[in-house]
mmCIF file of C-alpha atoms in Angstrom:
data_model
loop_
_atom_site.group_PDB
_atom_site.id
_atom_site.type_symbol
_atom_site.label_atom_id
_atom_site.label_comp_id
_atom_site.label_asym_id
_atom_site.label_seq_id
_atom_site.Cartn_x
_atom_site.Cartn_y
_atom_site.Cartn_z
ATOM 1 C CA UNK A 1 11.045 11.850 -43.171
ATOM 2 C CA UNK A 2 13.942 10.706 -45.026
ATOM 3 C CA UNK A 3 16.169 13.877 -44.894
ATOM 4 C CA UNK A 4 15.351 13.185 -41.462
ATOM 5 C CA UNK A 5 16.017 9.375 -41.468
ATOM 6 C CA UNK A 6 19.450 10.505 -43.296
ATOM 7 C CA UNK A 7 20.080 12.873 -40.509
ATOM 8 C CA UNK A 8 20.095 10.541 -37.713
ATOM 9 C CA UNK A 9 22.722 8.155 -39.675
ATOM 10 C CA UNK A 10 25.150 11.038 -40.538
ATOM 11 C CA UNK A 11 24.729 11.661 -36.716
ATOM 12 C CA UNK A 12 25.253 8.514 -35.723
ATOM 13 C CA UNK A 13 29.040 8.288 -37.988
ATOM 14 C CA UNK A 14 30.846 9.959 -35.307
ATOM 15 C CA UNK A 15 28.890 7.355 -32.561
ATOM 16 C CA UNK A 16 31.859 4.679 -32.406
ATOM 17 C CA UNK A 17 29.815 2.880 -29.543
ATOM 18 C CA UNK A 18 26.735 2.506 -31.797
ATOM 19 C CA UNK A 19 28.688 0.376 -34.111
ATOM 20 C CA UNK A 20 30.920 -1.697 -31.756
ATOM 21 C CA UNK A 21 27.528 -2.518 -30.332
ATOM 22 C CA UNK A 22 27.424 -4.223 -33.657
ATOM 23 C CA UNK A 23 30.027 -6.522 -32.363
ATOM 24 C CA UNK A 24 27.496 -8.044 -29.469
ATOM 25 C CA UNK A 25 25.952 -9.912 -32.552
ATOM 26 C CA UNK A 26 28.827 -12.299 -32.540
ATOM 27 C CA UNK A 27 28.703 -13.367 -29.155
ATOM 28 C CA UNK A 28 25.905 -16.360 -29.495
ATOM 29 C CA UNK A 29 27.616 -17.752 -32.574
ATOM 30 C CA UNK A 30 30.926 -17.664 -31.075
ATOM 31 C CA UNK A 31 29.771 -19.666 -28.024
ATOM 32 C CA UNK A 32 27.616 -22.067 -30.194
ATOM 33 C CA UNK A 33 31.229 -22.882 -32.124
ATOM 34 C CA UNK A 34 32.906 -23.062 -28.679
ATOM 35 C CA UNK A 35 29.997 -25.642 -27.430
ATOM 36 C CA UNK A 36 29.960 -28.041 -30.896
ATOM 37 C CA UNK A 37 33.876 -28.027 -31.112
ATOM 38 C CA UNK A 38 34.288 -28.562 -27.722
ATOM 39 C CA UNK A 39 32.086 -31.954 -28.086
ATOM 40 C CA UNK A 40 33.717 -32.519 -31.288
ATOM 41 C CA UNK A 41 30.754 -32.445 -33.080
ATOM 42 C CA UNK A 42 30.593 -32.707 -36.954
ATOM 43 C CA UNK A 43 27.652 -33.735 -38.575
ATOM 44 C CA UNK A 44 25.429 -31.224 -36.445
ATOM 45 C CA UNK A 45 22.018 -30.335 -37.501
ATOM 46 C CA UNK A 46 22.109 -27.037 -38.489
ATOM 47 C CA UNK A 47 18.562 -25.587 -36.999
ATOM 48 C CA UNK A 48 20.498 -26.911 -33.899
ATOM 49 C CA UNK A 49 23.472 -24.907 -34.054
ATOM 50 C CA UNK A 50 20.771 -21.826 -35.222
ATOM 51 C CA UNK A 51 19.054 -22.477 -31.923
ATOM 52 C CA UNK A 52 22.163 -21.377 -29.742
ATOM 53 C CA UNK A 53 23.594 -18.876 -32.049
ATOM 54 C CA UNK A 54 20.332 -16.752 -32.891
ATOM 55 C CA UNK A 55 17.267 -18.058 -31.774
ATOM 56 C CA UNK A 56 18.333 -18.408 -28.074
ATOM 57 C CA UNK A 57 19.863 -15.731 -26.053
ATOM 58 C CA UNK A 58 20.008 -13.281 -29.269
ATOM 59 C CA UNK A 59 16.382 -13.392 -29.404
ATOM 60 C CA UNK A 60 15.536 -12.831 -25.867
ATOM 61 C CA UNK A 61 17.780 -11.425 -24.429
ATOM 62 C CA UNK A 62 20.887 -9.487 -26.675
ATOM 63 C CA UNK A 63 18.925 -7.864 -29.444
ATOM 64 C CA UNK A 64 16.436 -6.222 -26.913
ATOM 65 C CA UNK A 65 19.047 -4.912 -24.557
ATOM 66 C CA UNK A 66 21.165 -3.444 -27.983
ATOM 67 C CA UNK A 67 18.030 -1.947 -29.218
ATOM 68 C CA UNK A 68 17.013 -0.871 -25.439
ATOM 69 C CA UNK A 69 20.712 0.917 -25.957
ATOM 70 C CA UNK A 70 20.329 2.340 -29.145
ATOM 71 C CA UNK A 71 17.221 3.861 -27.987
ATOM 72 C CA UNK A 72 18.695 5.853 -25.412
ATOM 73 C CA UNK A 73 21.673 6.838 -27.009
ATOM 74 C CA UNK A 74 19.361 8.508 -29.843
ATOM 75 C CA UNK A 75 17.379 10.828 -27.898
ATOM 76 C CA UNK A 76 19.925 11.017 -25.030
ATOM 77 C CA UNK A 77 21.986 14.136 -26.347
ATOM 78 C CA UNK A 78 18.802 16.441 -27.587
ATOM 79 C CA UNK A 79 17.427 15.550 -24.346
ATOM 80 C CA UNK A 80 20.618 16.651 -22.554
ATOM 81 C CA UNK A 81 21.398 19.585 -23.843
ATOM 82 C CA UNK A 82 17.689 20.833 -24.813
ATOM 83 C CA UNK A 83 18.043 20.423 -28.689
ATOM 84 C CA UNK A 84 14.386 19.789 -28.931
ATOM 85 C CA UNK A 85 13.390 23.440 -28.283
ATOM 86 C CA UNK A 86 15.847 24.154 -31.716
ATOM 87 C CA UNK A 87 14.389 20.982 -33.413
ATOM 88 C CA UNK A 88 10.880 22.206 -32.823
ATOM 89 C CA UNK A 89 11.712 26.004 -34.406
ATOM 90 C CA UNK A 90 12.691 24.543 -37.593
ATOM 91 C CA UNK A 91 10.079 23.568 -37.847
ATOM 92 C CA UNK A 92 9.928 19.523 -37.279
ATOM 93 C CA UNK A 93 6.934 17.779 -36.408
ATOM 94 C CA UNK A 94 7.211 15.858 -33.337
ATOM 95 C CA UNK A 95 5.710 12.270 -34.218
ATOM 96 C CA UNK A 96 8.305 12.900 -37.609
ATOM 97 C CA UNK A 97 10.873 13.458 -35.280
ATOM 98 C CA UNK A 98 9.856 10.526 -33.393
ATOM 99 C CA UNK A 99 9.510 7.824 -36.052
ATOM 100 C CA UNK A 100 12.692 8.897 -37.947
ATOM 101 C CA UNK A 101 14.527 7.548 -34.371
ATOM 102 C CA UNK A 102 11.755 4.731 -35.174
ATOM 103 C CA UNK A 103 13.321 3.861 -38.435
ATOM 104 C CA UNK A 104 16.982 3.837 -37.524
ATOM 105 C CA UNK A 105 16.277 1.403 -34.727
ATOM 106 C CA UNK A 106 14.543 -0.570 -37.341
ATOM 107 C CA UNK A 107 17.348 -0.992 -39.794
ATOM 108 C CA UNK A 108 19.864 -1.188 -37.019
ATOM 109 C CA UNK A 109 17.726 -4.348 -35.905
ATOM 110 C CA UNK A 110 17.799 -5.866 -38.702
ATOM 111 C CA UNK A 111 21.088 -5.233 -39.882
ATOM 112 C CA UNK A 112 22.379 -6.865 -36.438
ATOM 113 C CA UNK A 113 20.088 -9.565 -36.900
ATOM 114 C CA UNK A 114 21.642 -10.256 -40.746
ATOM 115 C CA UNK A 115 24.976 -10.045 -38.915
ATOM 116 C CA UNK A 116 24.329 -12.757 -36.937
ATOM 117 C CA UNK A 117 22.980 -14.553 -39.607
ATOM 118 C CA UNK A 118 26.181 -14.846 -41.735
ATOM 119 C CA UNK A 119 28.587 -15.330 -38.856
ATOM 120 C CA UNK A 120 26.306 -18.019 -37.401
ATOM 121 C CA UNK A 121 26.832 -19.730 -41.052
ATOM 122 C CA UNK A 122 30.320 -18.951 -41.431
ATOM 123 C CA UNK A 123 31.203 -19.942 -37.330
ATOM 124 C CA UNK A 124 29.190 -23.438 -38.460
ATOM 125 C CA UNK A 125 30.471 -24.587 -42.059
ATOM 126 C CA UNK A 126 33.892 -23.224 -41.249
ATOM 127 C CA UNK A 127 34.813 -25.324 -38.709
ATOM 128 C CA UNK A 128 33.196 -28.477 -40.037
ATOM 129 C CA UNK A 129 30.325 -28.700 -37.539
ATOM 130 C CA UNK A 130 27.874 -28.402 -40.252
ATOM 131 C CA UNK A 131 27.340 -29.547 -43.600
ATOM 132 C CA UNK A 132 26.407 -26.189 -46.093
ATOM 133 C CA UNK A 133 23.197 -26.192 -47.531
ATOM 134 C CA UNK A 134 21.405 -23.924 -49.115
ATOM 135 C CA UNK A 135 18.008 -24.897 -47.345
ATOM 136 C CA UNK A 136 18.966 -24.255 -44.210
ATOM 137 C CA UNK A 137 20.944 -20.659 -44.869
ATOM 138 C CA UNK A 138 17.631 -19.297 -46.087
ATOM 139 C CA UNK A 139 15.438 -20.416 -43.616
ATOM 140 C CA UNK A 140 17.999 -18.645 -41.007
ATOM 141 C CA UNK A 141 17.946 -15.711 -43.080
ATOM 142 C CA UNK A 142 14.218 -15.498 -42.942
ATOM 143 C CA UNK A 143 14.292 -16.204 -39.402
ATOM 144 C CA UNK A 144 16.602 -13.347 -38.570
ATOM 145 C CA UNK A 145 15.073 -11.281 -40.733
ATOM 146 C CA UNK A 146 11.788 -11.780 -39.192
ATOM 147 C CA UNK A 147 13.616 -11.180 -35.510
ATOM 148 C CA UNK A 148 15.273 -8.065 -36.457
ATOM 149 C CA UNK A 149 11.650 -6.313 -38.063
ATOM 150 C CA UNK A 150 9.408 -7.622 -35.045
ATOM 151 C CA UNK A 151 12.255 -6.635 -32.209
ATOM 152 C CA UNK A 152 11.963 -3.085 -33.643
ATOM 153 C CA UNK A 153 8.453 -2.735 -32.700
ATOM 154 C CA UNK A 154 8.528 -4.437 -29.786
ATOM 155 C CA UNK A 155 10.896 -2.189 -28.506
ATOM 156 C CA UNK A 156 8.502 0.745 -29.172
ATOM 157 C CA UNK A 157 8.118 1.282 -25.357
ATOM 158 C CA UNK A 158 11.584 1.650 -24.632
ATOM 159 C CA UNK A 159 11.908 4.506 -27.095
ATOM 160 C CA UNK A 160 8.867 6.255 -25.556
ATOM 161 C CA UNK A 161 10.209 5.917 -22.498
ATOM 162 C CA UNK A 162 13.904 7.365 -23.763
ATOM 163 C CA UNK A 163 11.939 10.412 -25.305
ATOM 164 C CA UNK A 164 10.645 11.399 -21.981
ATOM 165 C CA UNK A 165 13.726 11.263 -20.130
ATOM 166 C CA UNK A 166 17.094 13.475 -19.897
ATOM 167 C CA UNK A 167 19.436 10.936 -18.615
ATOM 168 C CA UNK A 168 19.685 7.630 -19.600
ATOM 169 C CA UNK A 169 20.162 5.716 -16.139
ATOM 170 C CA UNK A 170 16.620 5.269 -16.155
ATOM 171 C CA UNK A 171 15.806 4.301 -19.452
ATOM 172 C CA UNK A 172 18.402 1.406 -19.470
ATOM 173 C CA UNK A 173 16.948 0.357 -16.292
ATOM 174 C CA UNK A 174 13.402 0.301 -17.355
ATOM 175 C CA UNK A 175 14.533 -1.712 -20.527
ATOM 176 C CA UNK A 176 16.139 -3.901 -18.322
ATOM 177 C CA UNK A 177 12.908 -4.871 -16.668
ATOM 178 C CA UNK A 178 10.808 -4.845 -19.652
ATOM 179 C CA UNK A 179 13.389 -7.578 -21.237
ATOM 180 C CA UNK A 180 12.898 -9.783 -18.069
ATOM 181 C CA UNK A 181 9.386 -9.397 -17.770
ATOM 182 C CA UNK A 182 9.157 -10.390 -21.754
ATOM 183 C CA UNK A 183 11.055 -13.402 -21.121
ATOM 184 C CA UNK A 184 9.282 -14.395 -17.781
ATOM 185 C CA UNK A 185 5.594 -13.714 -18.715
ATOM 186 C CA UNK A 186 6.319 -16.156 -21.925
ATOM 187 C CA UNK A 187 5.296 -18.731 -19.243
ATOM 188 C CA UNK A 188 2.334 -17.042 -18.093
ATOM 189 C CA UNK A 189 0.571 -15.633 -20.599
ATOM 190 C CA UNK A 190 2.508 -14.951 -24.032
ATOM 191 C CA UNK A 191 0.074 -12.263 -24.880
ATOM 192 C CA UNK A 192 0.605 -10.033 -22.350
ATOM 193 C CA UNK A 193 3.972 -8.369 -23.207
ATOM 194 C CA UNK A 194 5.244 -7.604 -26.651
ATOM 195 C CA UNK A 195 8.323 -9.802 -26.678
ATOM 196 C CA UNK A 196 6.830 -12.795 -25.583
ATOM 197 C CA UNK A 197 4.158 -12.174 -28.495
ATOM 198 C CA UNK A 198 7.533 -11.960 -30.796
ATOM 199 C CA UNK A 199 8.270 -14.973 -29.586
ATOM 200 C CA UNK A 200 4.759 -16.798 -30.460
ATOM 201 C CA UNK A 201 4.851 -15.076 -34.159
ATOM 202 C CA UNK A 202 9.014 -16.312 -34.401
ATOM 203 C CA UNK A 203 8.102 -19.536 -33.027
ATOM 204 C CA UNK A 204 4.667 -20.096 -34.785
ATOM 205 C CA UNK A 205 5.704 -23.229 -36.684
ATOM 206 C CA UNK A 206 7.292 -24.649 -33.770
ATOM 207 C CA UNK A 207 10.296 -25.575 -35.844
ATOM 208 C CA UNK A 208 12.943 -24.937 -33.538
ATOM 209 C CA UNK A 209 13.790 -27.730 -31.796
ATOM 210 C CA UNK A 210 13.982 -27.526 -27.964
ATOM 211 C CA UNK A 211 11.885 -24.616 -27.426
ATOM 212 C CA UNK A 212 8.484 -25.441 -26.191
ATOM 213 C CA UNK A 213 5.365 -23.439 -26.291
ATOM 214 C CA UNK A 214 2.755 -24.150 -23.879
ATOM 215 C CA UNK A 215 0.380 -22.479 -25.261
ATOM 216 C CA UNK A 216 -2.045 -22.358 -27.836
ATOM 217 C CA UNK A 217 -0.385 -20.168 -30.893
ATOM 218 C CA UNK A 218 -2.521 -17.353 -31.672
ATOM 219 C CA UNK A 219 -0.900 -15.106 -34.514
ATOM 220 C CA UNK A 220 -3.443 -12.420 -34.503
ATOM 221 C CA UNK A 221 -3.696 -12.108 -30.807
ATOM 222 C CA UNK A 222 -0.025 -11.509 -30.771
ATOM 223 C CA UNK A 223 -0.007 -9.005 -33.633
ATOM 224 C CA UNK A 224 -2.800 -7.073 -31.327
ATOM 225 C CA UNK A 225 -0.341 -6.869 -28.433
ATOM 226 C CA UNK A 226 2.282 -5.945 -30.339
ATOM 227 C CA UNK A 227 0.005 -2.985 -31.853
ATOM 228 C CA UNK A 228 -1.256 -2.043 -28.784
ATOM 229 C CA UNK A 229 2.057 -1.600 -26.845
ATOM 230 C CA UNK A 230 2.961 0.214 -29.663
ATOM 231 C CA UNK A 231 0.066 2.582 -30.004
ATOM 232 C CA UNK A 232 0.305 3.555 -26.459
ATOM 233 C CA UNK A 233 4.460 4.453 -26.759
ATOM 234 C CA UNK A 234 3.365 6.265 -29.530
ATOM 235 C CA UNK A 235 0.932 8.486 -27.726
ATOM 236 C CA UNK A 236 2.902 8.584 -24.881
ATOM 237 C CA UNK A 237 5.844 9.819 -26.706
ATOM 238 C CA UNK A 238 3.791 12.381 -28.559
ATOM 239 C CA UNK A 239 2.364 13.881 -25.247
ATOM 240 C CA UNK A 240 6.115 13.706 -23.840
ATOM 241 C CA UNK A 241 7.568 15.736 -26.301
ATOM 242 C CA UNK A 242 4.841 18.455 -26.924
ATOM 243 C CA UNK A 243 5.824 19.004 -23.259
ATOM 244 C CA UNK A 244 9.227 19.848 -24.601
ATOM 245 C CA UNK A 245 8.832 23.329 -25.582
#
């Protein structure tokens, strides 16, 4: 498995788009900086700044979309040129192949959120919007690690869809629908969709101001939802990859 993961990263070295996508981690910290500097606000509550930079659109839209694109990119070439037939001859386990892609997604997701955390601290402290405090910085790092880790699992269905398609348009479209469904179902039932269940886990302490959960928090149920979707995704990927002979 480690060799497969290493091979995946070696293949990504020449993928400039994959590395350029990390720049998306700067988007919301930059807009948070513009927002607070526009009102010339200093001494801002750090959590209020981080809500803009890391716990808002980065959590709901940007990171899931970037991960959806990464899932498609990871699967595209091998599906497009039928390289899987050669891989099965080696032989490589189909689930080993799938999980090597998933571990790349997991590491990428965590790195993305760590970049968001570092840039959030720099954009908040250097212009003087927020006073530096180790407590708030460690809180941000902890939350960003949680978001990066859980988002990778919540996006497993998109990786499964990408493994079953030769093109990239359909997986990208499904990823967009999947993300917006997760965004909207949180107001209906937080335990139907992996992304809304992820939000339950991230917001479990209700310690991010301005984000209100209208339903009771049930962490085991949220984990159960993510696990169910993940298991179904793995089974579908196993079936889809099994047909590529």
